[in-house]
Short mmCIF file of C-alpha atoms and ligand atoms in Angstrom, two decimals:
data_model
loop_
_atom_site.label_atom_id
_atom_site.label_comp_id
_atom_site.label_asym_id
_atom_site.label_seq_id
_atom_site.Cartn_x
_atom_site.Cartn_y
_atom_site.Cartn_z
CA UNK A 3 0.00 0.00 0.00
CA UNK A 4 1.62 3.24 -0.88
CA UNK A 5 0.85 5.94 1.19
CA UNK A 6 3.91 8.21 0.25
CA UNK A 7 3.18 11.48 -1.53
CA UNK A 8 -1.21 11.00 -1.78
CA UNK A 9 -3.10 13.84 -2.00
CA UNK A 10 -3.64 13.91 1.53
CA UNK A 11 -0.18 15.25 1.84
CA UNK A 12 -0.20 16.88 -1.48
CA UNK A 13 -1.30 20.71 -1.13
CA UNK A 14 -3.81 21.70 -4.00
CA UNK A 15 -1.48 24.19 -4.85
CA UNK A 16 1.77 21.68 -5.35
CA UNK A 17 -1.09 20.43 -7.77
CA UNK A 18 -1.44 23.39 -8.97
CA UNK A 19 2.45 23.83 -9.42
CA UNK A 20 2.81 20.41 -10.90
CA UNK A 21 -0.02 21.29 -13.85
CA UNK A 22 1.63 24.05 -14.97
CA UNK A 23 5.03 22.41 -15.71
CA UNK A 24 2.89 21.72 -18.74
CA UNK A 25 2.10 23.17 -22.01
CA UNK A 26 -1.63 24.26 -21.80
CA UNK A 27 -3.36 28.09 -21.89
CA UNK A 28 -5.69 27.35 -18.86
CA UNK A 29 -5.89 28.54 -15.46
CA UNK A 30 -6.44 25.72 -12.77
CA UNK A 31 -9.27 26.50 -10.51
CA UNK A 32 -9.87 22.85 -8.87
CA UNK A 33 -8.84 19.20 -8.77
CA UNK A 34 -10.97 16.58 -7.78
CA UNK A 35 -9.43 13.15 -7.27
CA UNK A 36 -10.47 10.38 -9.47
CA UNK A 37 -10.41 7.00 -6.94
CA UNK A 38 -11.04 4.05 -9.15
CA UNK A 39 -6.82 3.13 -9.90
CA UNK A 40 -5.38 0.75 -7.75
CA UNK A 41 -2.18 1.82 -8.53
CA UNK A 42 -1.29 5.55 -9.52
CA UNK A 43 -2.56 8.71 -8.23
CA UNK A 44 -5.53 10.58 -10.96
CA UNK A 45 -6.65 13.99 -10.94
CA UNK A 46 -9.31 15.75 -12.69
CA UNK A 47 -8.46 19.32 -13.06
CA UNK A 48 -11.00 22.00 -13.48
CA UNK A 49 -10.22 25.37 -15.36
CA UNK A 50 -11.26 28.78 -16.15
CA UNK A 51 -11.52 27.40 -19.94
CA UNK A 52 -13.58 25.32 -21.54
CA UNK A 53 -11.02 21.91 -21.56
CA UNK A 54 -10.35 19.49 -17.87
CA UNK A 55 -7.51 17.70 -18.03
CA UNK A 56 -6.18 14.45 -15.63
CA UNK A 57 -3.59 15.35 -14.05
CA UNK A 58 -1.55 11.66 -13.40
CA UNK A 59 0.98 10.26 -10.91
CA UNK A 60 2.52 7.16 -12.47
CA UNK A 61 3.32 4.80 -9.27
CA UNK A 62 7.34 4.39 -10.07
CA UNK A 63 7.67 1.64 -7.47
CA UNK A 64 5.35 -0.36 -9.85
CA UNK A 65 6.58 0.57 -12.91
CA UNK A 66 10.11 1.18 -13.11
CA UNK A 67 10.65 2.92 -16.22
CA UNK A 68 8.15 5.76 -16.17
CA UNK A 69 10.01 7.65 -19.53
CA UNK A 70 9.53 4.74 -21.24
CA UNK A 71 6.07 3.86 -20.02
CA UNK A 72 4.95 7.52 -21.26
CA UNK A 73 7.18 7.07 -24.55
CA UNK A 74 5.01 3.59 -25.15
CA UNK A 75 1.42 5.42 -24.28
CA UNK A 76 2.20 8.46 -26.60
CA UNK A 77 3.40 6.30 -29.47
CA UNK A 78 0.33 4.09 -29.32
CA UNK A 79 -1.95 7.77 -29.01
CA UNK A 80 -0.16 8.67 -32.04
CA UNK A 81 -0.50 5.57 -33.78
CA UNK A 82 -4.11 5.70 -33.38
CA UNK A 83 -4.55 8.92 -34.08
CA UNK A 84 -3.23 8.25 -37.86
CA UNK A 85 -5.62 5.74 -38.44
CA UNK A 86 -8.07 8.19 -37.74
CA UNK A 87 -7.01 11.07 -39.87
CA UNK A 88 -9.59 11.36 -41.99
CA UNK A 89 -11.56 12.30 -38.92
CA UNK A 90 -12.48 16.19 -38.08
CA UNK A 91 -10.50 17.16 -35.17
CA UNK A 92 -13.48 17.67 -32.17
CA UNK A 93 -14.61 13.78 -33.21
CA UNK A 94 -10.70 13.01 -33.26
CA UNK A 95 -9.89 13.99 -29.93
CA UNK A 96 -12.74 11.80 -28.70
CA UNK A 97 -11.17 8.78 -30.14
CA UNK A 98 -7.96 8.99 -29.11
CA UNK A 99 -5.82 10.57 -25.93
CA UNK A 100 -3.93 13.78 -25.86
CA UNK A 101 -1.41 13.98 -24.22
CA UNK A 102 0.47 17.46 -23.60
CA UNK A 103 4.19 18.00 -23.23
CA UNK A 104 6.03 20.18 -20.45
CA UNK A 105 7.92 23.25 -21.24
CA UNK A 106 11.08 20.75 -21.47
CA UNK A 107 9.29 19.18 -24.34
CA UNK A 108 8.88 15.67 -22.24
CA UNK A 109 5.38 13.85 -22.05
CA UNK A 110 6.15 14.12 -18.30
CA UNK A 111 7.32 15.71 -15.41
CA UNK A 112 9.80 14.78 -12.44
CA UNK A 113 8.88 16.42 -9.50
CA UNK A 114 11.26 17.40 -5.95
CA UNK A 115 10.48 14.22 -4.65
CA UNK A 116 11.10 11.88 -7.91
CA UNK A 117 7.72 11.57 -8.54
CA UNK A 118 6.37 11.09 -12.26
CA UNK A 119 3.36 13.14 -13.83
CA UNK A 120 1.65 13.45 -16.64
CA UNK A 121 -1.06 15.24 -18.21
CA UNK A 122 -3.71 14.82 -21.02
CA UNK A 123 -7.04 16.18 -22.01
CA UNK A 124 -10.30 14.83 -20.77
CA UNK A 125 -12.77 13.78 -23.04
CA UNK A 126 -15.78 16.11 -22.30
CA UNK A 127 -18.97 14.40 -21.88
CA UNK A 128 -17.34 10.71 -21.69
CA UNK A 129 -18.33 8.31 -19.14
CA UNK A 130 -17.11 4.92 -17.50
CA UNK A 131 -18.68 2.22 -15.54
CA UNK A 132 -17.98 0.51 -13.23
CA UNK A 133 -20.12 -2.21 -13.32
CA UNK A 134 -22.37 -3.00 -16.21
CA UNK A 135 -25.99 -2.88 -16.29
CA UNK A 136 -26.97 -3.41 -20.22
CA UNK A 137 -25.94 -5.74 -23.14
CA UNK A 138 -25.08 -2.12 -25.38
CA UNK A 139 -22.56 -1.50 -22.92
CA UNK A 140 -20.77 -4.61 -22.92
CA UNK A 141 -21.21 -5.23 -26.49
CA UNK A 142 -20.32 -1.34 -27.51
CA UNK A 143 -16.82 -2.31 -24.45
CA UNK A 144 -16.47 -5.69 -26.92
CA UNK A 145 -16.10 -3.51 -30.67
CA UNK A 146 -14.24 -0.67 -28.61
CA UNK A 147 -11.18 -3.31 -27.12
CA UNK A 148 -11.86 -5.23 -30.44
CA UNK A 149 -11.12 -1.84 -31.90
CA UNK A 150 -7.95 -0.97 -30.32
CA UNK A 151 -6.29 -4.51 -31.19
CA UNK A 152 -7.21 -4.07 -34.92
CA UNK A 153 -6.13 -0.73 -34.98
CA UNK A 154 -2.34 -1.39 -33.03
CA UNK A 155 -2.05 -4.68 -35.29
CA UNK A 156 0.21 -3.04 -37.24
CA UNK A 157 2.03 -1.34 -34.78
CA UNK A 158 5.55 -1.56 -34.90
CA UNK A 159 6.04 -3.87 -30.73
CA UNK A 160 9.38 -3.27 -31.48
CA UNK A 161 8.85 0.16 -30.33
CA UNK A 162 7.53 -0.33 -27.03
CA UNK A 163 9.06 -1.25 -23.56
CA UNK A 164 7.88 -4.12 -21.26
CA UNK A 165 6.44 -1.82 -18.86
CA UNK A 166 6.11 -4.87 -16.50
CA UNK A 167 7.99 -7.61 -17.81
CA UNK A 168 5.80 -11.21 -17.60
CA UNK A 169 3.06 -9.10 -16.62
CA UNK A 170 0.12 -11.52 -17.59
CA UNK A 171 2.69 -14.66 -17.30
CA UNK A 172 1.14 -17.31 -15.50
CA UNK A 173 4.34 -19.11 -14.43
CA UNK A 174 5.80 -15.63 -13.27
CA UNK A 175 2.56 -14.69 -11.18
CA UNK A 176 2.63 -18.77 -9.56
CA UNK A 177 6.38 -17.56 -8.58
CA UNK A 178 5.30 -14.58 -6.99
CA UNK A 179 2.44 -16.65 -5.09
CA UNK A 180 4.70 -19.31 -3.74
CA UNK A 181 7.24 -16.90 -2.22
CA UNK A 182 4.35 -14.88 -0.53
CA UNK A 183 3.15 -18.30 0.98
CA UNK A 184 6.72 -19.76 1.92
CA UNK A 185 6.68 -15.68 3.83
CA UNK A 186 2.70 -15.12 5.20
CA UNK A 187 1.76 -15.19 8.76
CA UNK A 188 -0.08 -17.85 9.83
CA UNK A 189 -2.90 -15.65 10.51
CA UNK A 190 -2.84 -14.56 6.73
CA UNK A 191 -2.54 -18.25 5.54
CA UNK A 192 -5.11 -19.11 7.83
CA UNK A 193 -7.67 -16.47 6.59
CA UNK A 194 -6.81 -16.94 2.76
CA UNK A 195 -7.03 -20.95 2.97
CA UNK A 196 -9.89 -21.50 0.57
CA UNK A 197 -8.28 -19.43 -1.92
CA UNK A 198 -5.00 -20.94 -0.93
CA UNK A 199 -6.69 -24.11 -1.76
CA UNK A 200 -8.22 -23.20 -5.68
CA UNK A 201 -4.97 -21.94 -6.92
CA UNK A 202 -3.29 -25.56 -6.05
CA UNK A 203 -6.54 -26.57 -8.16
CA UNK A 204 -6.40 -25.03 -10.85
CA UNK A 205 -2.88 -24.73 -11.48
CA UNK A 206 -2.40 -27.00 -14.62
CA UNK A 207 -5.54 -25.86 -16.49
CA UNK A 208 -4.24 -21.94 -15.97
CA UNK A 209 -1.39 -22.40 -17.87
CA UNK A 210 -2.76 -23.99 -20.94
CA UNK A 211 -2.61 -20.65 -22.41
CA UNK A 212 0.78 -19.83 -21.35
CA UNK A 213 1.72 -22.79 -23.01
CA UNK A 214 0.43 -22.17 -26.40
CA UNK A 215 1.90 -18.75 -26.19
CA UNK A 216 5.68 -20.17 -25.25
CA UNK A 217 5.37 -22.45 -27.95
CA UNK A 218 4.40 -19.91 -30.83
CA UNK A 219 1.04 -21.19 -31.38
CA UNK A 220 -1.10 -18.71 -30.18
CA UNK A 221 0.61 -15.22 -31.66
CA UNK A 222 1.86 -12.17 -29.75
CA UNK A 223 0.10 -9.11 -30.78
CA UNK A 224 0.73 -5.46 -28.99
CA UNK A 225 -2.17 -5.72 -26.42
CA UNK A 226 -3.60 -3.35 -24.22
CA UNK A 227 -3.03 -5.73 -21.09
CA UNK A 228 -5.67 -3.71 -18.51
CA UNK A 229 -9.07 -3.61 -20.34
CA UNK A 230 -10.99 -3.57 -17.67
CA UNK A 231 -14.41 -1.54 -18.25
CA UNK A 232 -13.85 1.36 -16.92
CA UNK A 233 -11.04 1.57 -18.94
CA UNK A 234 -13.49 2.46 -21.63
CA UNK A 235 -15.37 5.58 -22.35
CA UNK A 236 -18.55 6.11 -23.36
CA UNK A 237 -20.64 8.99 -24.84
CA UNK A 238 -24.12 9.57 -23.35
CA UNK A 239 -25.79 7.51 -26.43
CA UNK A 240 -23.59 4.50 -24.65
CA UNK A 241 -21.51 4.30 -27.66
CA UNK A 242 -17.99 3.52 -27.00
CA UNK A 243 -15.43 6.27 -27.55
CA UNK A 244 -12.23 5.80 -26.47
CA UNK A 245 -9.75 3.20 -24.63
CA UNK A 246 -7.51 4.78 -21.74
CA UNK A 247 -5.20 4.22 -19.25
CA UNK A 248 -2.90 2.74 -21.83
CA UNK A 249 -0.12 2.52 -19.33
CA UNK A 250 0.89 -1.45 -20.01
CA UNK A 251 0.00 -1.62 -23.64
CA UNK A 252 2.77 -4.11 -24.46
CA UNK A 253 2.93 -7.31 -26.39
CA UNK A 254 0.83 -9.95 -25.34
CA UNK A 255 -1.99 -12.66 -26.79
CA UNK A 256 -5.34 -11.48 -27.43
CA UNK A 257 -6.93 -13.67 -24.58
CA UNK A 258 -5.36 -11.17 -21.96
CA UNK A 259 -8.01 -8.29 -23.32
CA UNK A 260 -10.98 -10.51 -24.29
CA UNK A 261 -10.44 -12.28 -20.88
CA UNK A 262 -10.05 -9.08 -18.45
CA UNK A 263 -13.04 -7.35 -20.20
CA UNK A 264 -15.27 -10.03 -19.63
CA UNK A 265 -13.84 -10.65 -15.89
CA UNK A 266 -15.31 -7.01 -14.98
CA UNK A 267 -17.91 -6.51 -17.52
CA UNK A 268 -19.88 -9.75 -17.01
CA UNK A 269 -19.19 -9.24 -12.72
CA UNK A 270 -22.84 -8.73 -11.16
CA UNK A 271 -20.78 -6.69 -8.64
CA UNK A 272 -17.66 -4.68 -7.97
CA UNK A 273 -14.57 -6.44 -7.92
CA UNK A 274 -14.75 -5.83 -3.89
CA UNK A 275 -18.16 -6.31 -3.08
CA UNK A 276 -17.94 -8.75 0.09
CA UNK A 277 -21.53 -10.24 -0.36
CA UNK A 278 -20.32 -13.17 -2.46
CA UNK A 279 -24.31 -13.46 -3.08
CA UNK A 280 -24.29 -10.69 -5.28
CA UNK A 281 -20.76 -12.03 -7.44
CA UNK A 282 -22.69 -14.09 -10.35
CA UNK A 283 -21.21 -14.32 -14.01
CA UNK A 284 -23.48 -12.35 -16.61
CA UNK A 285 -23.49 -15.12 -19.30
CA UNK A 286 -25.96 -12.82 -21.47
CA UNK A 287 -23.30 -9.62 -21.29
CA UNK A 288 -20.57 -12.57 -22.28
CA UNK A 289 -22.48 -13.10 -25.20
CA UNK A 290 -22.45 -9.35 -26.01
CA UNK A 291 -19.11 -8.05 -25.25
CA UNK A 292 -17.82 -11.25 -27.42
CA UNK A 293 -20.61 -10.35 -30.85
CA UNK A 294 -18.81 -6.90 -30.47
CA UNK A 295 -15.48 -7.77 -29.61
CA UNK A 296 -15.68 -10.21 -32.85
CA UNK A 297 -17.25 -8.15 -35.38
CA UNK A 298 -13.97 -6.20 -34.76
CA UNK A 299 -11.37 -8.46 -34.63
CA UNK A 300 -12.53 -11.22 -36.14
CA UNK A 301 -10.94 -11.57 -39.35
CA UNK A 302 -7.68 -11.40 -38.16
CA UNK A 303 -8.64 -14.59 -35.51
CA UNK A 304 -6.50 -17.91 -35.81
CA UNK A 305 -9.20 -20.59 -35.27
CA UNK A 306 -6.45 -21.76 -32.20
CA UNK A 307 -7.39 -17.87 -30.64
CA UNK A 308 -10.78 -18.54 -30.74
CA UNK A 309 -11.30 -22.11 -29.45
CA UNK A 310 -9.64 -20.32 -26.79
CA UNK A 311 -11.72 -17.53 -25.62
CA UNK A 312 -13.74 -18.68 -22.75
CA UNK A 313 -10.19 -20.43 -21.23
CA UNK A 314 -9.29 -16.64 -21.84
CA UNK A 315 -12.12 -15.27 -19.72
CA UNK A 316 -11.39 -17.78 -16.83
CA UNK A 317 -7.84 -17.16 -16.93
CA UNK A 318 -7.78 -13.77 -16.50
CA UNK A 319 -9.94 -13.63 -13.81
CA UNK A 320 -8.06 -16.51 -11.92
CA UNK A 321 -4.66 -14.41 -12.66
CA UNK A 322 -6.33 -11.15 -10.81
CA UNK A 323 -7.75 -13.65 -7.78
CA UNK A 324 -4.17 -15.03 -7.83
CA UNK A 325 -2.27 -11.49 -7.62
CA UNK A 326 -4.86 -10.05 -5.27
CA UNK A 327 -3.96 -13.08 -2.98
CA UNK A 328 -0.65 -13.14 -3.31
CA UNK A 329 -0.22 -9.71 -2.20
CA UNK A 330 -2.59 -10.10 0.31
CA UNK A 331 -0.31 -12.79 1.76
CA UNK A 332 2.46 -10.04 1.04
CA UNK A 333 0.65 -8.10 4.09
CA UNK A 334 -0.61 -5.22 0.77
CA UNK A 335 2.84 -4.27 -0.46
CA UNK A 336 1.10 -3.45 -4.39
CA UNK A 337 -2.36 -2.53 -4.24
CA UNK A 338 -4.02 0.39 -2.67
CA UNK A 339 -6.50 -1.13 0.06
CA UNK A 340 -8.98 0.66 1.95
CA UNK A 341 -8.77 -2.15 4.82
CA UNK A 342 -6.82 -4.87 6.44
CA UNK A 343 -8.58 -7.68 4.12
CA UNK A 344 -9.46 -5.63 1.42
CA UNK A 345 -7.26 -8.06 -1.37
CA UNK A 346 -8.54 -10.85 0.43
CA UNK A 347 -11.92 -10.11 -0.32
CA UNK A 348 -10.78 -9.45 -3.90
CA UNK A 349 -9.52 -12.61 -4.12
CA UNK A 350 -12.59 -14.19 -2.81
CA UNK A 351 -14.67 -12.03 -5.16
CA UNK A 352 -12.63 -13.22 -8.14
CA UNK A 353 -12.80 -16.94 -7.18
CA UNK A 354 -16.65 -16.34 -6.32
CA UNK A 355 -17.00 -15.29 -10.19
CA UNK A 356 -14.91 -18.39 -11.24
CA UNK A 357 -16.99 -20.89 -9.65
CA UNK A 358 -20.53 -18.87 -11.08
CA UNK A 359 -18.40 -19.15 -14.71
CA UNK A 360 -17.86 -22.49 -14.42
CA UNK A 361 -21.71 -23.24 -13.68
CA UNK A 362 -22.70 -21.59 -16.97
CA UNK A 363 -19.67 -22.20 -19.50
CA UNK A 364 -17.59 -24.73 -21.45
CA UNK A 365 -14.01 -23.68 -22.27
C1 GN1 B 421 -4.53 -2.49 -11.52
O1 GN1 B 421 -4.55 0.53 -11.21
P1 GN1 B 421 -5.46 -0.06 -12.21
O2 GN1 B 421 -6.82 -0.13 -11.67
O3 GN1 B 421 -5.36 0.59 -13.56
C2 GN1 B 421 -3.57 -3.47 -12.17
C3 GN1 B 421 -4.31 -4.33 -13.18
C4 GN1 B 421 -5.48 -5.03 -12.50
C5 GN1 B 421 -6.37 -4.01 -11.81
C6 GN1 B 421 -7.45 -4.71 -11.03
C7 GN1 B 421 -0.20 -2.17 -13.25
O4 GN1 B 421 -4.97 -1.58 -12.51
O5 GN1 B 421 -3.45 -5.32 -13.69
O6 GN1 B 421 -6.25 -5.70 -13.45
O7 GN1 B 421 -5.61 -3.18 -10.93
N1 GN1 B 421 -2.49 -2.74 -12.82
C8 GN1 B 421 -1.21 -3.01 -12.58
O8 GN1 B 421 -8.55 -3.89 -10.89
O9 GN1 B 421 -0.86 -3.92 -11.83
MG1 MG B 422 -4.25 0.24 -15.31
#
């Protein structure tokens, strides 16, 4: 849990200071803090003018290379933004991100105490959700991330730094859980032993996919990596606008973006909610979010890719039950937590939704 540096400590005006390291004719009047981020620090920012702006502290203990993170995120923006040229610019900058440079002509800025920021324009009249409530949104979320993989296809991966190497690597994230267990408290172990239990479980059936990727069979593609749905904006029609937070867009298989879509878009509840009653898998919204999702992407689908979309679904929500445990065993070293159990319960959430999916699915 980082605590360092939130905005609790950080004045408005630091804020303020911080905004206008970069290039932009406004004059901040307020910030209000966006909470949903787990890991860095958002801001919207409020001016005398007509354009807000998010105001961002990339987390550097998390990601280590901020420069390059930003370099990856502005080269995708500007990737996407050529494939849209033939749009007028108002409907342009709905599609894609702006992001503004400082006076030092860098996407970001290096504060006094080493912290990163950076700053792009919020898309007026957008909206996320949090949880789903209608088959539009999760099949306008499916031909939006469907979007953004057909649209970085040709994207040079070359280009871009693993932000977090093995990020989605199943092997890697087993590692990371084995070490937390061989270091947990016995009260910790204790508390998390059902969980404990599933990820001996299902252990050889998550890495099928892991598999097919080491060997070459299922393709590496540049992937977005963190699709959940409120990673997507909407207009107020419900049509899907944009894809954000691009922070680890990196190269990865296409079952990492259908699979963490569907893990929050087809949740009856928030990824925290502690009445396991309410945690049910949304077969319908599957349905949906996959008819959009395919409509987009399809062509470019190796038959191997698709057999494998429902393993891709279970696996990324496994790999987020697995990560919230682990670092729940870790006594909450990663993930901001409002409370001592808080990534237990998100474990338990995750492994709630697992056993609902497995009621309703084949893979
Ligand atoms: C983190 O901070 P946020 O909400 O963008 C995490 C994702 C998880 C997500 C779970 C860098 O994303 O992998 O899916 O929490 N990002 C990182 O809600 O670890
Ligand atoms: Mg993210």
């Amino acid at each position: 849990m980082f605590t360092l540096q939130t905005y609790g400590q950080m004045t408005e005006n630091k804020i303020k200071l911080i905004f206008n390291q970069f290039k932009h004719s406004e004059e901040f009047v307020s910030l209000k803090e966006l909470i949903s981020g787990h890991i860095n620090d958002s801001y919207l920012i409020k001016t005398t003018g007509d354009t807000e702006y998010v105001l961002q502290r990339i987390n550097h203990h998390v990601f280590k290379d901020v420069p390059g993170l930003i370099t990856n995120k502005v080269a995708v923006s500007n990737h996407l933004r050529n494939k849209f040229s033939s749009f007028n610019e108002i409907d342009l900058n709905r599609k894609v991100l702006t992001f503004l440079p400082t006076y030092n002509n860098e996407y970001y800025y290096k504060d006094d105490l080493g912290n990163y920021w950076n700053l792009s324009v919020f898309i007026k009249d957008s909206y996320t959700h949090d949880l789903v409530e209608s088959e539009t949104i999760a099949y306008e979320g499916g031909k939006l991330f469907g979007e953004f993989l057909n649209l970085t296809s040709d994207f040079d991966a070359s280009l871009l730094i693993d932000v977090i190497p093995n990020f989605h690597d199943m092997s890697f994230r087993y590692k990371q859980f084995e070490e937390a267990l061989n270091k947990a408290s016995g009260k910790r172990k204790e508390l998390a032993s059902n969980c404990i239990a599933r990820v001996e479980e299902l252990k050889e059936e998550m890495h099928i996919l892991q598999n097919l990727k080491t060997s070459g069979e299922i393709k590496l593609r540049v992937t977005h990596n963190d699709t959940k749905i409120s990673n997507a904006l909407f207009d107020k029609e419900n049509k899907g606008l944009c894809v954000i937070d691009t922070d680890t867009v990196m190269p990865g298989i296409i079952h990492y973006d259908f699979g963490d879509a569907i893990r929050t878009i087809c949740n009856s509840a928030a990824e925290d909610e502690t009445n396991l009653d309410l945690v049910t898998f949304n077969k319908t919204y599957y349905e949906s979010y996959k008819k959009g999702f395919l409509e987009t992407v399809e062509d470019a689908l190796s038959p191997l890719e698709l057999k494998y979309l429902p393993l891709g679904a279970k696996t990324m929500i496994f790999i987020m039950a697995l990560r919230f445990l682990t670092d729940f065993l870790n006594n909450d070293v990663y993930y901001k937590t409002k409370y001592s159990e808080h990534n237990l319960d998100r474990s338990k959430n995750q492994f709630k939704l697992i056993e609902s999916f497995e009621a309703q699915m084949e893979v």
